Tab-separated table of C-alpha atoms in Angstrom:
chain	number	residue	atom	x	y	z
A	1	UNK	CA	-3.171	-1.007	-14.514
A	2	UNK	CA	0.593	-2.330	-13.512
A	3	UNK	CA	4.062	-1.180	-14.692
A	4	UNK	CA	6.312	-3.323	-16.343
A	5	UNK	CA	9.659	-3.134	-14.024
A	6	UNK	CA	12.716	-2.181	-16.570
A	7	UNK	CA	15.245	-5.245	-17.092
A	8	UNK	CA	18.058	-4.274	-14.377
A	9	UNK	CA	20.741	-1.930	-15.380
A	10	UNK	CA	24.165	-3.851	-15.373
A	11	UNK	CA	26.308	-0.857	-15.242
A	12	UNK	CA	24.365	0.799	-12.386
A	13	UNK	CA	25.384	-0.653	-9.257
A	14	UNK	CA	23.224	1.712	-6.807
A	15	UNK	CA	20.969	-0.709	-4.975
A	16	UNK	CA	17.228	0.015	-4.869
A	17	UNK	CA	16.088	1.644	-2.246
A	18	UNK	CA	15.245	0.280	0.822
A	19	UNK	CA	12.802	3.505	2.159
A	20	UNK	CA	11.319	6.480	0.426
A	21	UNK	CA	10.649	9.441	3.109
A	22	UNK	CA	7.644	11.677	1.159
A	23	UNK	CA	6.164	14.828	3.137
A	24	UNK	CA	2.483	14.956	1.837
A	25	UNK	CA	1.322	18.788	2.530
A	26	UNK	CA	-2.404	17.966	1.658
A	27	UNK	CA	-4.925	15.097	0.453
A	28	UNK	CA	-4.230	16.079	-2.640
A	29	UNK	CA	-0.560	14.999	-2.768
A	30	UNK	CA	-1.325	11.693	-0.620
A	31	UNK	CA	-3.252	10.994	-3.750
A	32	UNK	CA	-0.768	11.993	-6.530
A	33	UNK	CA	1.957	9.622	-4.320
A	34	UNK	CA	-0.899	6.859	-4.182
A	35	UNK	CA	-1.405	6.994	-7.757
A	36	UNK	CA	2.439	6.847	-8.947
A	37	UNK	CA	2.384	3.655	-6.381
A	38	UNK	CA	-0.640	2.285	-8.307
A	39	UNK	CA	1.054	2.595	-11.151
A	40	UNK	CA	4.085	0.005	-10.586
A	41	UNK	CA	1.679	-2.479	-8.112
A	42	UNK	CA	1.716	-5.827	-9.790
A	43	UNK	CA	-0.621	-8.943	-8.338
A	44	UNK	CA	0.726	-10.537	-5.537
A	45	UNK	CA	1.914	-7.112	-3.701
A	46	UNK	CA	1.336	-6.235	-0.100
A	47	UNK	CA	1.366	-3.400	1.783
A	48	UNK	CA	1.261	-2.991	5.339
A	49	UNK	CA	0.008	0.422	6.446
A	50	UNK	CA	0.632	1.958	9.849
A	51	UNK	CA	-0.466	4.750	11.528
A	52	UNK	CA	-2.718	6.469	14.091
A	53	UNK	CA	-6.335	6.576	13.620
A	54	UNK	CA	-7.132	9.242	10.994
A	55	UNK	CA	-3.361	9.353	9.713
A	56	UNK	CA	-4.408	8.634	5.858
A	57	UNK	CA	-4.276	4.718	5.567
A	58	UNK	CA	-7.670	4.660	3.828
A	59	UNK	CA	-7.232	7.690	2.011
A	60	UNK	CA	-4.700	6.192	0.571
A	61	UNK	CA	-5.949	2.832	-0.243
A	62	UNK	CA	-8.900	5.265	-1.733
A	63	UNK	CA	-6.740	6.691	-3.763
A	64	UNK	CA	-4.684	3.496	-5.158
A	65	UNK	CA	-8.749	2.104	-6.255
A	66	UNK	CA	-9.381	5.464	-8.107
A	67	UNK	CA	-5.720	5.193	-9.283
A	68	UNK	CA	-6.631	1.482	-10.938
A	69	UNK	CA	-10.159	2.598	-12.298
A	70	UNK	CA	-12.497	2.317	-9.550
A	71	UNK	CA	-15.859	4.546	-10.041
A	72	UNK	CA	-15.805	7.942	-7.894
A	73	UNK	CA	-19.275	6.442	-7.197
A	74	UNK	CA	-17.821	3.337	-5.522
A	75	UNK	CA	-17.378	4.096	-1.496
A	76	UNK	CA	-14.056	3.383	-0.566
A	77	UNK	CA	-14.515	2.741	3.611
A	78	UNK	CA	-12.208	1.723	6.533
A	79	UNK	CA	-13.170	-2.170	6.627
A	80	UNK	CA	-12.865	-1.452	10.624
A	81	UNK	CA	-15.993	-3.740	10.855
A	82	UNK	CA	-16.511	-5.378	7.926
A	83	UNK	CA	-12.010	-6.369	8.080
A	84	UNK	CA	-12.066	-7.117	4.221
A	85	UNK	CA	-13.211	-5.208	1.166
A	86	UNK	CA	-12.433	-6.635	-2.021
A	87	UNK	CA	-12.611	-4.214	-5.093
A	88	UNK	CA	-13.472	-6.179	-8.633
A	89	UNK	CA	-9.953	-4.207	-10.464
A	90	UNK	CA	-7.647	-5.470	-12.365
A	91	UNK	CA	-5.917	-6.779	-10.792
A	92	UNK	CA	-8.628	-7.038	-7.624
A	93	UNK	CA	-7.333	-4.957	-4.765
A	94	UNK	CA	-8.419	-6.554	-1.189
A	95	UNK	CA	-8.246	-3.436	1.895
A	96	UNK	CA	-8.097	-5.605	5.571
A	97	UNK	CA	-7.965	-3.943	8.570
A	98	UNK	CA	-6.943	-5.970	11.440
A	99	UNK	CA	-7.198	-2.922	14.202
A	100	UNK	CA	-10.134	-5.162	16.393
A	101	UNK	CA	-8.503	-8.663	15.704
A	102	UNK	CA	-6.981	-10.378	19.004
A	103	UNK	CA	-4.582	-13.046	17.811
A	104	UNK	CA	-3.290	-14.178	14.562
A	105	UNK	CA	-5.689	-17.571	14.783
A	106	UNK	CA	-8.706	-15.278	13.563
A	107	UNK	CA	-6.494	-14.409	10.412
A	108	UNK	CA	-7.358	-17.792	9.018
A	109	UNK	CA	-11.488	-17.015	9.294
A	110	UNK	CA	-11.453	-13.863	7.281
A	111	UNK	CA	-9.372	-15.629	3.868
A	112	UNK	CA	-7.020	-13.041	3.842
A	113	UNK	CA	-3.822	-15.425	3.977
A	114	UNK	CA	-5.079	-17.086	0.725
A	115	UNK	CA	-5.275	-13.571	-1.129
A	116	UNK	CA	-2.000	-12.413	0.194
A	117	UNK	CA	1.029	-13.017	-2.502
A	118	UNK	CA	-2.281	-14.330	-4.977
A	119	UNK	CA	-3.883	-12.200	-8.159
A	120	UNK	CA	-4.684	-9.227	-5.685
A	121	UNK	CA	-3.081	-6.263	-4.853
A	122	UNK	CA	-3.382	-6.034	-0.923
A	123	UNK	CA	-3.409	-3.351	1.752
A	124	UNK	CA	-3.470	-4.353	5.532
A	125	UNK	CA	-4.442	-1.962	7.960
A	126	UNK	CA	-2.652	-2.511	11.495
A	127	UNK	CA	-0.803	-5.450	10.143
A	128	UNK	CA	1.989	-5.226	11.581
A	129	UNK	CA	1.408	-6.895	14.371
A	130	UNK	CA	-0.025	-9.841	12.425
A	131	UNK	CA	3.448	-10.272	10.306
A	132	UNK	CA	4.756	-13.477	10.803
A	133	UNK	CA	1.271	-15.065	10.524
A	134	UNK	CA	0.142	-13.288	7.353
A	135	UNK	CA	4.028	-13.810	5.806
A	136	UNK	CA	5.457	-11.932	2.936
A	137	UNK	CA	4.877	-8.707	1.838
A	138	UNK	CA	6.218	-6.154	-0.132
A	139	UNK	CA	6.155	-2.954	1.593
A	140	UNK	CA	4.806	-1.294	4.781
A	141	UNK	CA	3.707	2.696	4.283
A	142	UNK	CA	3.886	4.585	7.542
A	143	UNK	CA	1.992	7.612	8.076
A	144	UNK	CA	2.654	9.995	10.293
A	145	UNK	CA	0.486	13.317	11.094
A	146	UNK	CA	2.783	16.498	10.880
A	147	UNK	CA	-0.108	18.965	10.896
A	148	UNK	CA	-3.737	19.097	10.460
A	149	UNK	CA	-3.751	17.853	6.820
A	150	UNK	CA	-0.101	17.364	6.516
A	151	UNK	CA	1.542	14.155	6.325
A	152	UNK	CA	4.920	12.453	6.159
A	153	UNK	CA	4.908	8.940	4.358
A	154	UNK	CA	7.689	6.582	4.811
A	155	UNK	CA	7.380	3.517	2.876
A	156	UNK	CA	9.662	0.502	3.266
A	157	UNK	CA	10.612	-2.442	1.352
A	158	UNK	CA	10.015	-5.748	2.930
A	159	UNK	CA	11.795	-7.546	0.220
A	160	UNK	CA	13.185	-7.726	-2.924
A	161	UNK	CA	9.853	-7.114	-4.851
A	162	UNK	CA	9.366	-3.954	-2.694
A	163	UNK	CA	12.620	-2.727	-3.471
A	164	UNK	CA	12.363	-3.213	-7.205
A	165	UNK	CA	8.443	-1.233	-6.166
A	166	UNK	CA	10.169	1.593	-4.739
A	167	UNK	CA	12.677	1.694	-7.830
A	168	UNK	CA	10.117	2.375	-9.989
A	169	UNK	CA	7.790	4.134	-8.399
A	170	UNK	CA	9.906	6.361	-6.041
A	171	UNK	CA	10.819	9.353	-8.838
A	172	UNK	CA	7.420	9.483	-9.601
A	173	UNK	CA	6.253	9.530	-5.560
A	174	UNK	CA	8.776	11.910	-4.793
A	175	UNK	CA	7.738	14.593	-7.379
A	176	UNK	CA	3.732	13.235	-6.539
A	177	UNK	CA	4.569	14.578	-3.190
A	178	UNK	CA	5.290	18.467	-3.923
């Protein structure tokens, strides 16, 4: 399921935004944000997430699958030791996380370059550090614990595509959030 973006306004010269600060009080509302992101994600987008362990980066991928019709029966894991899972959606969404990679040379061996900016929707786990090697993406989501299920999501654009993403998405995400 993907949003069509709205032709560009040409009396509204506010630029998109470049960040979206959500606080996310529960589970609940990391998956009502997740789902308004879902939403507007077109093939070809990337997402890097950050965070410390058990922040919400595979909750939230979790929720973004449900979001674009994956089965409640369908596991949705941390790919800590697997590194890929792809999910047959449309479009197919591809979870990576790089957290026990060394150096960007064993990018190559798991395919993931090839899928990045392709016909999947992609979410990289710990990818920051891997962000010249695995090039362009669209936005990084930041998650930061602020309590015992509370959460504050920041999420980025890392170029023009994620800024027209946070455009569309970001009124929805924003009222996801409370």
């Amino acid at each position: 399921m993907t949003a069509d973006l709205p032709p560009p306004d040409p009396a509204d010269r506010s630029p998109a935004p470049a960040s979206l600060s959500l606080a996310l009080a529960d589970e609940a509302a990391t998956g009502r944000v997740a789902a308004a992101l879902a939403r507007a994600l077109r093939p070809g987008d990337a997402v890097l997430l950050e965070g410390e362990l058990g922040a919400g980066k595979t909750t939230f991928v979790r929720a973004v699958a449900r979001a674009l019709g994956l089965p409640e029966a369908t596991p949705v894991t941390s790919p800590t030791f697997t590194l890929v899972q792809e999910y047959a959606l449309d479009p197919p969404l591809v979870h990576a996380d790089l957290y026990r990679l060394g150096d960007p040379g064993e990018l190559a061996e798991l395919g993931l370059e090839e899928r990045l900016g392709a016909d999947a929707v992609c979410f990289v786990e710990w990818g920051a550090r891997f962000a010249d090697a695995l090039g362009p993406t669209t936005l990084t989501a930041r998650f930061t614990m602020t309590g015992d299920t509370s959460r504050e999501l920041t999420l980025t654009a890392t170029s023009d595509r994620g800024r027209a993403l946070l455009s569309a998405a970001g009124s929805d995400a924003f009222a996801a959030s409370e």
